[in-house]
Amino acid sequence: MRVVQVGLGGFGRNWAREVVPRVPEVEVVATADVFEGSRAAALAEGLTTEDRCFATTEEALAATRPDAVLVTASLVGHVPAARAALEAGCHVLVEKPFAPSVAEAEGLVALAERQGRVLAVSQNYRFFPAPQTVREIVADGRYGPLHGIAIDFRQFSGADGVATPHHALDEPLLVDMSIHHLDLLRSVLGRDITAISCRTWDPGWSMFSGPSEGVALIESGDLVTSYRGSWVSSGERTTWAGEWRMDFAQAEVWWTSRGDGPEGWRSDEVRVRRLGEVETLTLPRVERTDRTGSLTEFATAIAEGRQPHISGRDNLGTLAATYAAVEAARTGETVRVAARS
């Protein structure tokens, strides 16, 4: 599948260097970025060439007529690049969050459906063995009804005293990080989030300009999840997916996922506690994890003529829940999340 990659900033270059080469089903035929510095950096790293590096999405599309576009630009560039690609008849895989608002996201989903093209969102935390195993546990009901969930996320960003663009985000916890946990919650439960109450804050000594810590109560119908997240915790750090405790009628399932580095799947673990005894489950091997899993699912779905399970339409539920959390933290009120699918 011939692909144009739009977005050559630090994260986009990481995609080009670490992710795309591991997915032989795709071939990047051109790149684009509106910032000359990002283009220059990509050229210096040997990630693109002068003849296939363009200033705009439209130029790259006109020159190469690709099958698909991979959008790894910053959030402000997601909607314009995706819209241009869809209008040109291309499939699109876009980084999360895939739009600055639910309304804009719905517009892209509608456009993709009118064009008969796949629009997918790289919710890469789904592509690990632990959440896939827990999804099966929930679905088959082997431990009886699920009645409570607790999620903890702890990292310390800036512990080295070095500020990055990440520290200047308006919503570094909810929109940059918790969106992954909310998407995992929807994925493992197989149901949407229906309401959220949330409080966020930032310690005066942190390097963040937006709220870096928060707590939330998340409703998924009659099931309630308690959530705690922190970018500035001095406690024992969790994996990126956090630590989950899920209480079933007959067992507690504890799990964690997505450690550091390219072999982050090695940190995946699922433990089942029943009658005081703990069993560590043997997890399946997931051949392509993380973002390579997202890109593979995107390419495979197109080849098979189906919608990927990370489709834009499915992701509306994650995006709506994320922005509902932001609103709940701002207003102090419980925010209902309207059904989107």
JSON list of C-alpha atoms in Angstrom, two decimals, residues 44-263:
[
{"chain": "A", "resi": 44, "resn": "ALA", "atom": "CA", "xyz": [19.31, 15.06, 7.82]},
{"chain": "A", "resi": 45, "resn": "GLU", "atom": "CA", "xyz": [18.30, 11.78, 9.45]},
{"chain": "A", "resi": 46, "resn": "GLY", "atom": "CA", "xyz": [17.88, 10.09, 6.10]},
{"chain": "A", "resi": 47, "resn": "LEU", "atom": "CA", "xyz": [14.16, 9.50, 6.68]},
{"chain": "A", "resi": 48, "resn": "THR", "atom": "CA", "xyz": [13.08, 11.08, 3.41]},
{"chain": "A", "resi": 49, "resn": "THR", "atom": "CA", "xyz": [14.61, 12.57, 0.26]},
{"chain": "A", "resi": 50, "resn": "GLU", "atom": "CA", "xyz": [14.42, 15.96, -1.41]},
{"chain": "A", "resi": 51, "resn": "ASP", "atom": "CA", "xyz": [12.35, 14.67, -4.32]},
{"chain": "A", "resi": 52, "resn": "ARG", "atom": "CA", "xyz": [9.68, 13.18, -2.07]},
{"chain": "A", "resi": 53, "resn": "CYS", "atom": "CA", "xyz": [9.51, 15.72, 0.75]},
{"chain": "A", "resi": 54, "resn": "PHE", "atom": "CA", "xyz": [6.80, 18.37, 0.38]},
{"chain": "A", "resi": 55, "resn": "ALA", "atom": "CA", "xyz": [5.59, 21.42, 2.29]},
{"chain": "A", "resi": 56, "resn": "THR", "atom": "CA", "xyz": [1.90, 20.50, 2.13]},
{"chain": "A", "resi": 57, "resn": "THR", "atom": "CA", "xyz": [-0.31, 17.44, 2.12]},
{"chain": "A", "resi": 58, "resn": "GLU", "atom": "CA", "xyz": [-1.91, 18.58, -1.13]},
{"chain": "A", "resi": 59, "resn": "GLU", "atom": "CA", "xyz": [1.44, 18.79, -2.93]},
{"chain": "A", "resi": 60, "resn": "ALA", "atom": "CA", "xyz": [2.42, 15.31, -1.80]},
{"chain": "A", "resi": 61, "resn": "LEU", "atom": "CA", "xyz": [-0.94, 13.88, -2.86]},
{"chain": "A", "resi": 62, "resn": "ALA", "atom": "CA", "xyz": [-0.80, 15.49, -6.30]},
{"chain": "A", "resi": 63, "resn": "ALA", "atom": "CA", "xyz": [2.75, 14.30, -6.93]},
{"chain": "A", "resi": 64, "resn": "THR", "atom": "CA", "xyz": [2.32, 10.67, -5.87]},
{"chain": "A", "resi": 65, "resn": "ARG", "atom": "CA", "xyz": [-1.39, 9.75, -5.86]},
{"chain": "A", "resi": 66, "resn": "PRO", "atom": "CA", "xyz": [-1.05, 7.37, -2.88]},
{"chain": "A", "resi": 67, "resn": "ASP", "atom": "CA", "xyz": [-3.49, 4.81, -1.53]},
{"chain": "A", "resi": 68, "resn": "ALA", "atom": "CA", "xyz": [-3.39, 6.16, 2.01]},
{"chain": "A", "resi": 69, "resn": "VAL", "atom": "CA", "xyz": [-2.11, 8.92, 4.26]},
{"chain": "A", "resi": 70, "resn": "LEU", "atom": "CA", "xyz": [-0.52, 8.49, 7.69]},
{"chain": "A", "resi": 71, "resn": "VAL", "atom": "CA", "xyz": [-1.04, 11.63, 9.79]},
{"chain": "A", "resi": 72, "resn": "THR", "atom": "CA", "xyz": [1.62, 12.02, 12.49]},
{"chain": "A", "resi": 73, "resn": "ALA", "atom": "CA", "xyz": [1.47, 15.82, 12.70]},
{"chain": "A", "resi": 74, "resn": "SER", "atom": "CA", "xyz": [0.57, 17.73, 15.87]},
{"chain": "A", "resi": 75, "resn": "LEU", "atom": "CA", "xyz": [-3.11, 17.94, 16.80]},
{"chain": "A", "resi": 76, "resn": "VAL", "atom": "CA", "xyz": [-3.72, 21.21, 14.95]},
{"chain": "A", "resi": 77, "resn": "GLY", "atom": "CA", "xyz": [-2.75, 19.51, 11.70]},
{"chain": "A", "resi": 78, "resn": "HIS", "atom": "CA", "xyz": [-4.87, 16.37, 12.06]},
{"chain": "A", "resi": 79, "resn": "VAL", "atom": "CA", "xyz": [-8.16, 17.56, 10.60]},
{"chain": "A", "resi": 80, "resn": "PRO", "atom": "CA", "xyz": [-6.75, 19.54, 7.63]},
{"chain": "A", "resi": 81, "resn": "ALA", "atom": "CA", "xyz": [-4.45, 16.68, 6.57]},
{"chain": "A", "resi": 82, "resn": "ALA", "atom": "CA", "xyz": [-7.11, 14.00, 7.03]},
{"chain": "A", "resi": 83, "resn": "ARG", "atom": "CA", "xyz": [-9.73, 16.03, 5.16]},
{"chain": "A", "resi": 84, "resn": "ALA", "atom": "CA", "xyz": [-7.38, 16.66, 2.24]},
{"chain": "A", "resi": 85, "resn": "ALA", "atom": "CA", "xyz": [-6.52, 12.97, 2.06]},
{"chain": "A", "resi": 86, "resn": "LEU", "atom": "CA", "xyz": [-10.13, 11.79, 2.20]},
{"chain": "A", "resi": 87, "resn": "GLU", "atom": "CA", "xyz": [-11.24, 14.32, -0.41]},
{"chain": "A", "resi": 88, "resn": "ALA", "atom": "CA", "xyz": [-8.47, 12.96, -2.65]},
{"chain": "A", "resi": 89, "resn": "GLY", "atom": "CA", "xyz": [-9.88, 9.45, -2.25]},
{"chain": "A", "resi": 90, "resn": "CYS", "atom": "CA", "xyz": [-7.24, 8.16, 0.18]},
{"chain": "A", "resi": 91, "resn": "HIS", "atom": "CA", "xyz": [-7.61, 6.04, 3.29]},
{"chain": "A", "resi": 92, "resn": "VAL", "atom": "CA", "xyz": [-6.33, 7.69, 6.51]},
{"chain": "A", "resi": 93, "resn": "LEU", "atom": "CA", "xyz": [-4.62, 6.57, 9.70]},
{"chain": "A", "resi": 94, "resn": "VAL", "atom": "CA", "xyz": [-4.28, 9.47, 12.16]},
{"chain": "A", "resi": 95, "resn": "GLU", "atom": "CA", "xyz": [-2.62, 9.80, 15.55]},
{"chain": "A", "resi": 96, "resn": "LYS", "atom": "CA", "xyz": [-4.74, 10.35, 18.65]},
{"chain": "A", "resi": 97, "resn": "PRO", "atom": "CA", "xyz": [-6.58, 12.52, 19.57]},
{"chain": "A", "resi": 98, "resn": "PHE", "atom": "CA", "xyz": [-7.73, 12.61, 16.00]},
{"chain": "A", "resi": 99, "resn": "ALA", "atom": "CA", "xyz": [-9.50, 15.98, 16.18]},
{"chain": "A", "resi": 100, "resn": "PRO", "atom": "CA", "xyz": [-9.63, 19.02, 18.51]},
{"chain": "A", "resi": 101, "resn": "SER", "atom": "CA", "xyz": [-13.39, 18.54, 18.97]},
{"chain": "A", "resi": 102, "resn": "VAL", "atom": "CA", "xyz": [-16.00, 15.81, 18.66]},
{"chain": "A", "resi": 103, "resn": "ALA", "atom": "CA", "xyz": [-17.87, 17.82, 16.02]},
{"chain": "A", "resi": 104, "resn": "GLU", "atom": "CA", "xyz": [-14.78, 17.99, 13.79]},
{"chain": "A", "resi": 105, "resn": "ALA", "atom": "CA", "xyz": [-14.18, 14.27, 14.32]},
{"chain": "A", "resi": 106, "resn": "GLU", "atom": "CA", "xyz": [-17.76, 13.47, 13.35]},
{"chain": "A", "resi": 107, "resn": "GLY", "atom": "CA", "xyz": [-17.29, 15.53, 10.20]},
{"chain": "A", "resi": 108, "resn": "LEU", "atom": "CA", "xyz": [-14.25, 13.46, 9.21]},
{"chain": "A", "resi": 109, "resn": "VAL", "atom": "CA", "xyz": [-16.08, 10.19, 9.93]},
{"chain": "A", "resi": 110, "resn": "ALA", "atom": "CA", "xyz": [-19.01, 11.29, 7.75]},
{"chain": "A", "resi": 111, "resn": "LEU", "atom": "CA", "xyz": [-16.64, 12.34, 4.96]},
{"chain": "A", "resi": 112, "resn": "ALA", "atom": "CA", "xyz": [-14.83, 8.99, 5.07]},
{"chain": "A", "resi": 113, "resn": "GLU", "atom": "CA", "xyz": [-18.13, 7.12, 4.84]},
{"chain": "A", "resi": 114, "resn": "ARG", "atom": "CA", "xyz": [-19.30, 9.23, 1.90]},
{"chain": "A", "resi": 115, "resn": "GLN", "atom": "CA", "xyz": [-16.00, 8.56, 0.14]},
{"chain": "A", "resi": 116, "resn": "GLY", "atom": "CA", "xyz": [-16.08, 4.86, 0.96]},
{"chain": "A", "resi": 117, "resn": "ARG", "atom": "CA", "xyz": [-12.66, 5.09, 2.61]},
{"chain": "A", "resi": 118, "resn": "VAL", "atom": "CA", "xyz": [-11.19, 3.82, 5.86]},
{"chain": "A", "resi": 119, "resn": "LEU", "atom": "CA", "xyz": [-10.50, 6.39, 8.58]},
{"chain": "A", "resi": 120, "resn": "ALA", "atom": "CA", "xyz": [-8.63, 4.87, 11.52]},
{"chain": "A", "resi": 121, "resn": "VAL", "atom": "CA", "xyz": [-7.07, 6.20, 14.73]},
{"chain": "A", "resi": 122, "resn": "SER", "atom": "CA", "xyz": [-3.83, 4.83, 16.15]},
{"chain": "A", "resi": 123, "resn": "GLN", "atom": "CA", "xyz": [-5.03, 3.72, 19.58]},
{"chain": "A", "resi": 124, "resn": "ASN", "atom": "CA", "xyz": [-1.87, 1.66, 19.93]},
{"chain": "A", "resi": 125, "resn": "TYR", "atom": "CA", "xyz": [-2.33, 0.49, 23.54]},
{"chain": "A", "resi": 126, "resn": "ARG", "atom": "CA", "xyz": [-4.90, -2.04, 22.30]},
{"chain": "A", "resi": 127, "resn": "PHE", "atom": "CA", "xyz": [-2.19, -4.03, 20.53]},
{"chain": "A", "resi": 128, "resn": "PHE", "atom": "CA", "xyz": [-0.67, -5.78, 23.53]},
{"chain": "A", "resi": 129, "resn": "PRO", "atom": "CA", "xyz": [-1.29, -9.24, 25.00]},
{"chain": "A", "resi": 130, "resn": "ALA", "atom": "CA", "xyz": [-2.63, -8.21, 28.43]},
{"chain": "A", "resi": 131, "resn": "PRO", "atom": "CA", "xyz": [-5.60, -6.05, 27.31]},
{"chain": "A", "resi": 132, "resn": "GLN", "atom": "CA", "xyz": [-6.48, -8.57, 24.61]},
{"chain": "A", "resi": 133, "resn": "THR", "atom": "CA", "xyz": [-6.53, -11.34, 27.24]},
{"chain": "A", "resi": 134, "resn": "VAL", "atom": "CA", "xyz": [-8.61, -9.28, 29.67]},
{"chain": "A", "resi": 135, "resn": "ARG", "atom": "CA", "xyz": [-11.10, -8.44, 26.92]},
{"chain": "A", "resi": 136, "resn": "GLU", "atom": "CA", "xyz": [-11.66, -12.19, 26.46]},
{"chain": "A", "resi": 137, "resn": "ILE", "atom": "CA", "xyz": [-12.08, -12.66, 30.22]},
{"chain": "A", "resi": 138, "resn": "VAL", "atom": "CA", "xyz": [-14.76, -9.98, 30.35]},
{"chain": "A", "resi": 139, "resn": "ALA", "atom": "CA", "xyz": [-16.52, -11.25, 27.24]},
{"chain": "A", "resi": 140, "resn": "ASP", "atom": "CA", "xyz": [-16.79, -14.91, 28.27]},
{"chain": "A", "resi": 141, "resn": "GLY", "atom": "CA", "xyz": [-17.79, -14.19, 31.88]},
{"chain": "A", "resi": 142, "resn": "ARG", "atom": "CA", "xyz": [-15.57, -16.93, 33.29]},
{"chain": "A", "resi": 143, "resn": "TYR", "atom": "CA", "xyz": [-15.29, -15.25, 36.70]},
{"chain": "A", "resi": 144, "resn": "GLY", "atom": "CA", "xyz": [-18.88, -14.06, 36.94]},
{"chain": "A", "resi": 145, "resn": "PRO", "atom": "CA", "xyz": [-20.20, -10.49, 36.74]},
{"chain": "A", "resi": 146, "resn": "LEU", "atom": "CA", "xyz": [-17.74, -7.59, 36.84]},
{"chain": "A", "resi": 147, "resn": "HIS", "atom": "CA", "xyz": [-18.69, -5.08, 39.55]},
{"chain": "A", "resi": 148, "resn": "GLY", "atom": "CA", "xyz": [-15.79, -2.67, 40.02]},
{"chain": "A", "resi": 149, "resn": "ILE", "atom": "CA", "xyz": [-12.58, -1.37, 38.40]},
{"chain": "A", "resi": 150, "resn": "ALA", "atom": "CA", "xyz": [-9.67, 0.71, 39.70]},
{"chain": "A", "resi": 151, "resn": "ILE", "atom": "CA", "xyz": [-6.96, 2.14, 37.43]},
{"chain": "A", "resi": 152, "resn": "ASP", "atom": "CA", "xyz": [-3.73, 3.80, 38.61]},
{"chain": "A", "resi": 153, "resn": "PHE", "atom": "CA", "xyz": [-1.22, 5.59, 36.37]},
{"chain": "A", "resi": 154, "resn": "ARG", "atom": "CA", "xyz": [2.01, 7.03, 37.79]},
{"chain": "A", "resi": 155, "resn": "GLN", "atom": "CA", "xyz": [4.98, 8.53, 35.95]},
{"chain": "A", "resi": 156, "resn": "PHE", "atom": "CA", "xyz": [7.33, 11.45, 36.65]},
{"chain": "A", "resi": 157, "resn": "SER", "atom": "CA", "xyz": [7.81, 13.52, 33.52]},
{"chain": "A", "resi": 158, "resn": "GLY", "atom": "CA", "xyz": [10.47, 16.18, 34.02]},
{"chain": "A", "resi": 159, "resn": "ALA", "atom": "CA", "xyz": [12.29, 14.43, 36.84]},
{"chain": "A", "resi": 160, "resn": "ASP", "atom": "CA", "xyz": [15.52, 15.21, 34.96]},
{"chain": "A", "resi": 161, "resn": "GLY", "atom": "CA", "xyz": [14.72, 18.92, 34.98]},
{"chain": "A", "resi": 162, "resn": "VAL", "atom": "CA", "xyz": [14.40, 19.11, 31.20]},
{"chain": "A", "resi": 163, "resn": "ALA", "atom": "CA", "xyz": [11.21, 20.66, 29.80]},
{"chain": "A", "resi": 164, "resn": "THR", "atom": "CA", "xyz": [9.79, 19.44, 26.50]},
{"chain": "A", "resi": 165, "resn": "PRO", "atom": "CA", "xyz": [6.83, 20.55, 24.33]},
{"chain": "A", "resi": 166, "resn": "HIS", "atom": "CA", "xyz": [4.83, 17.93, 26.24]},
{"chain": "A", "resi": 167, "resn": "HIS", "atom": "CA", "xyz": [5.06, 20.11, 29.36]},
{"chain": "A", "resi": 168, "resn": "ALA", "atom": "CA", "xyz": [3.41, 23.05, 27.58]},
{"chain": "A", "resi": 169, "resn": "LEU", "atom": "CA", "xyz": [0.23, 21.18, 26.60]},
{"chain": "A", "resi": 170, "resn": "ASP", "atom": "CA", "xyz": [-3.10, 22.57, 27.82]},
{"chain": "A", "resi": 171, "resn": "GLU", "atom": "CA", "xyz": [-4.24, 19.12, 29.01]},
{"chain": "A", "resi": 172, "resn": "PRO", "atom": "CA", "xyz": [-1.12, 16.97, 29.47]},
{"chain": "A", "resi": 173, "resn": "LEU", "atom": "CA", "xyz": [-2.88, 14.35, 31.59]},
{"chain": "A", "resi": 174, "resn": "LEU", "atom": "CA", "xyz": [-6.37, 13.94, 30.17]},
{"chain": "A", "resi": 175, "resn": "VAL", "atom": "CA", "xyz": [-5.91, 14.58, 26.45]},
{"chain": "A", "resi": 176, "resn": "ASP", "atom": "CA", "xyz": [-2.33, 13.38, 26.05]},
{"chain": "A", "resi": 177, "resn": "MET", "atom": "CA", "xyz": [-2.33, 10.35, 28.39]},
{"chain": "A", "resi": 178, "resn": "SER", "atom": "CA", "xyz": [-5.67, 9.43, 29.94]},
{"chain": "A", "resi": 179, "resn": "ILE", "atom": "CA", "xyz": [-7.18, 9.13, 26.46]},
{"chain": "A", "resi": 180, "resn": "HIS", "atom": "CA", "xyz": [-5.24, 5.85, 26.19]},
{"chain": "A", "resi": 181, "resn": "HIS", "atom": "CA", "xyz": [-6.71, 4.54, 29.43]},
{"chain": "A", "resi": 182, "resn": "LEU", "atom": "CA", "xyz": [-10.23, 5.58, 28.45]},
{"chain": "A", "resi": 183, "resn": "ASP", "atom": "CA", "xyz": [-9.83, 3.82, 25.11]},
{"chain": "A", "resi": 184, "resn": "LEU", "atom": "CA", "xyz": [-8.52, 0.68, 26.82]},
{"chain": "A", "resi": 185, "resn": "LEU", "atom": "CA", "xyz": [-11.50, 0.77, 29.16]},
{"chain": "A", "resi": 186, "resn": "ARG", "atom": "CA", "xyz": [-13.93, 0.88, 26.23]},
{"chain": "A", "resi": 187, "resn": "SER", "atom": "CA", "xyz": [-11.98, -1.86, 24.47]},
{"chain": "A", "resi": 188, "resn": "VAL", "atom": "CA", "xyz": [-11.71, -4.38, 27.30]},
{"chain": "A", "resi": 189, "resn": "LEU", "atom": "CA", "xyz": [-15.30, -3.85, 28.45]},
{"chain": "A", "resi": 190, "resn": "GLY", "atom": "CA", "xyz": [-16.81, -3.83, 24.97]},
{"chain": "A", "resi": 191, "resn": "ARG", "atom": "CA", "xyz": [-19.07, -0.95, 25.98]},
{"chain": "A", "resi": 192, "resn": "ASP", "atom": "CA", "xyz": [-19.03, 2.83, 25.89]},
{"chain": "A", "resi": 193, "resn": "ILE", "atom": "CA", "xyz": [-18.42, 5.31, 28.69]},
{"chain": "A", "resi": 194, "resn": "THR", "atom": "CA", "xyz": [-21.67, 7.02, 29.65]},
{"chain": "A", "resi": 195, "resn": "ALA", "atom": "CA", "xyz": [-20.67, 9.64, 32.26]},
{"chain": "A", "resi": 196, "resn": "ILE", "atom": "CA", "xyz": [-17.57, 11.12, 33.94]},
{"chain": "A", "resi": 197, "resn": "SER", "atom": "CA", "xyz": [-16.86, 13.23, 36.99]},
{"chain": "A", "resi": 198, "resn": "CYS", "atom": "CA", "xyz": [-13.28, 14.49, 37.26]},
{"chain": "A", "resi": 199, "resn": "ARG", "atom": "CA", "xyz": [-10.91, 16.76, 39.18]},
{"chain": "A", "resi": 200, "resn": "THR", "atom": "CA", "xyz": [-7.48, 17.80, 37.91]},
{"chain": "A", "resi": 201, "resn": "TRP", "atom": "CA", "xyz": [-4.69, 20.00, 39.27]},
{"chain": "A", "resi": 202, "resn": "ASP", "atom": "CA", "xyz": [-1.01, 20.84, 38.91]},
{"chain": "A", "resi": 203, "resn": "PRO", "atom": "CA", "xyz": [1.51, 21.25, 41.76]},
{"chain": "A", "resi": 204, "resn": "GLY", "atom": "CA", "xyz": [3.10, 24.68, 41.78]},
{"chain": "A", "resi": 205, "resn": "TRP", "atom": "CA", "xyz": [6.58, 23.17, 41.51]},
{"chain": "A", "resi": 206, "resn": "SER", "atom": "CA", "xyz": [5.92, 21.03, 38.43]},
{"chain": "A", "resi": 207, "resn": "MET", "atom": "CA", "xyz": [7.25, 21.82, 34.96]},
{"chain": "A", "resi": 208, "resn": "PHE", "atom": "CA", "xyz": [3.78, 21.55, 33.42]},
{"chain": "A", "resi": 209, "resn": "SER", "atom": "CA", "xyz": [1.66, 24.50, 32.41]},
{"chain": "A", "resi": 210, "resn": "GLY", "atom": "CA", "xyz": [-1.56, 22.44, 32.45]},
{"chain": "A", "resi": 211, "resn": "PRO", "atom": "CA", "xyz": [-3.03, 20.01, 35.00]},
{"chain": "A", "resi": 212, "resn": "SER", "atom": "CA", "xyz": [-0.68, 17.05, 35.44]},
{"chain": "A", "resi": 213, "resn": "GLU", "atom": "CA", "xyz": [-2.65, 15.08, 38.05]},
{"chain": "A", "resi": 214, "resn": "GLY", "atom": "CA", "xyz": [-6.26, 14.00, 38.34]},
{"chain": "A", "resi": 215, "resn": "VAL", "atom": "CA", "xyz": [-8.88, 11.64, 39.68]},
{"chain": "A", "resi": 216, "resn": "ALA", "atom": "CA", "xyz": [-12.11, 10.54, 38.06]},
{"chain": "A", "resi": 217, "resn": "LEU", "atom": "CA", "xyz": [-15.18, 8.37, 38.44]},
{"chain": "A", "resi": 218, "resn": "ILE", "atom": "CA", "xyz": [-16.05, 6.85, 35.09]},
{"chain": "A", "resi": 219, "resn": "GLU", "atom": "CA", "xyz": [-19.44, 5.28, 34.45]},
{"chain": "A", "resi": 220, "resn": "SER", "atom": "CA", "xyz": [-19.97, 2.62, 31.81]},
{"chain": "A", "resi": 221, "resn": "GLY", "atom": "CA", "xyz": [-23.67, 2.01, 32.25]},
{"chain": "A", "resi": 222, "resn": "ASP", "atom": "CA", "xyz": [-24.05, 0.44, 35.70]},
{"chain": "A", "resi": 223, "resn": "LEU", "atom": "CA", "xyz": [-20.31, -0.22, 36.08]},
{"chain": "A", "resi": 224, "resn": "VAL", "atom": "CA", "xyz": [-18.12, 2.39, 37.82]},
{"chain": "A", "resi": 225, "resn": "THR", "atom": "CA", "xyz": [-14.34, 2.76, 37.41]},
{"chain": "A", "resi": 226, "resn": "SER", "atom": "CA", "xyz": [-12.16, 4.78, 39.76]},
{"chain": "A", "resi": 227, "resn": "TYR", "atom": "CA", "xyz": [-9.18, 6.40, 38.08]},
{"chain": "A", "resi": 228, "resn": "ARG", "atom": "CA", "xyz": [-6.07, 8.13, 39.41]},
{"chain": "A", "resi": 229, "resn": "GLY", "atom": "CA", "xyz": [-3.40, 9.54, 37.14]},
{"chain": "A", "resi": 230, "resn": "SER", "atom": "CA", "xyz": [-0.22, 11.53, 37.66]},
{"chain": "A", "resi": 231, "resn": "TRP", "atom": "CA", "xyz": [2.62, 12.81, 35.51]},
{"chain": "A", "resi": 232, "resn": "VAL", "atom": "CA", "xyz": [4.53, 13.98, 38.62]},
{"chain": "A", "resi": 233, "resn": "SER", "atom": "CA", "xyz": [4.43, 11.03, 41.00]},
{"chain": "A", "resi": 234, "resn": "SER", "atom": "CA", "xyz": [7.44, 10.16, 43.16]},
{"chain": "A", "resi": 235, "resn": "GLY", "atom": "CA", "xyz": [5.91, 6.75, 43.81]},
{"chain": "A", "resi": 236, "resn": "GLU", "atom": "CA", "xyz": [6.74, 3.50, 42.05]},
{"chain": "A", "resi": 237, "resn": "ARG", "atom": "CA", "xyz": [6.11, 4.09, 38.36]},
{"chain": "A", "resi": 238, "resn": "THR", "atom": "CA", "xyz": [3.51, 2.08, 36.55]},
{"chain": "A", "resi": 239, "resn": "THR", "atom": "CA", "xyz": [3.69, 0.89, 32.97]},
{"chain": "A", "resi": 240, "resn": "TRP", "atom": "CA", "xyz": [2.16, 3.22, 30.40]},
{"chain": "A", "resi": 241, "resn": "ALA", "atom": "CA", "xyz": [-1.16, 1.39, 30.43]},
{"chain": "A", "resi": 242, "resn": "GLY", "atom": "CA", "xyz": [-1.24, 1.70, 34.21]},
{"chain": "A", "resi": 243, "resn": "GLU", "atom": "CA", "xyz": [-2.18, -0.86, 36.84]},
{"chain": "A", "resi": 244, "resn": "TRP", "atom": "CA", "xyz": [-5.71, -2.26, 36.70]},
{"chain": "A", "resi": 245, "resn": "ARG", "atom": "CA", "xyz": [-7.72, -4.08, 39.36]},
{"chain": "A", "resi": 246, "resn": "MET", "atom": "CA", "xyz": [-10.97, -5.58, 38.12]},
{"chain": "A", "resi": 247, "resn": "ASP", "atom": "CA", "xyz": [-13.32, -7.14, 40.67]},
{"chain": "A", "resi": 248, "resn": "PHE", "atom": "CA", "xyz": [-15.49, -10.00, 39.42]},
{"chain": "A", "resi": 249, "resn": "ALA", "atom": "CA", "xyz": [-17.93, -11.99, 41.53]},
{"chain": "A", "resi": 250, "resn": "GLN", "atom": "CA", "xyz": [-15.50, -14.93, 41.72]},
{"chain": "A", "resi": 251, "resn": "ALA", "atom": "CA", "xyz": [-12.05, -13.37, 41.30]},
{"chain": "A", "resi": 252, "resn": "GLU", "atom": "CA", "xyz": [-9.93, -10.25, 41.12]},
{"chain": "A", "resi": 253, "resn": "VAL", "atom": "CA", "xyz": [-8.02, -9.71, 37.87]},
{"chain": "A", "resi": 254, "resn": "TRP", "atom": "CA", "xyz": [-4.92, -7.51, 38.19]},
{"chain": "A", "resi": 255, "resn": "TRP", "atom": "CA", "xyz": [-3.12, -6.51, 35.03]},
{"chain": "A", "resi": 256, "resn": "THR", "atom": "CA", "xyz": [-0.61, -4.13, 33.53]},
{"chain": "A", "resi": 257, "resn": "SER", "atom": "CA", "xyz": [0.67, -3.47, 30.02]},
{"chain": "A", "resi": 258, "resn": "ARG", "atom": "CA", "xyz": [3.05, -1.57, 27.74]},
{"chain": "A", "resi": 259, "resn": "GLY", "atom": "CA", "xyz": [6.40, -1.16, 29.38]},
{"chain": "A", "resi": 260, "resn": "ASP", "atom": "CA", "xyz": [9.25, 0.94, 28.05]},
{"chain": "A", "resi": 261, "resn": "GLY", "atom": "CA", "xyz": [11.10, 0.38, 24.79]},
{"chain": "A", "resi": 262, "resn": "PRO", "atom": "CA", "xyz": [10.47, -1.61, 21.63]},
{"chain": "A", "resi": 263, "resn": "GLU", "atom": "CA", "xyz": [9.85, -4.78, 23.64]}
]
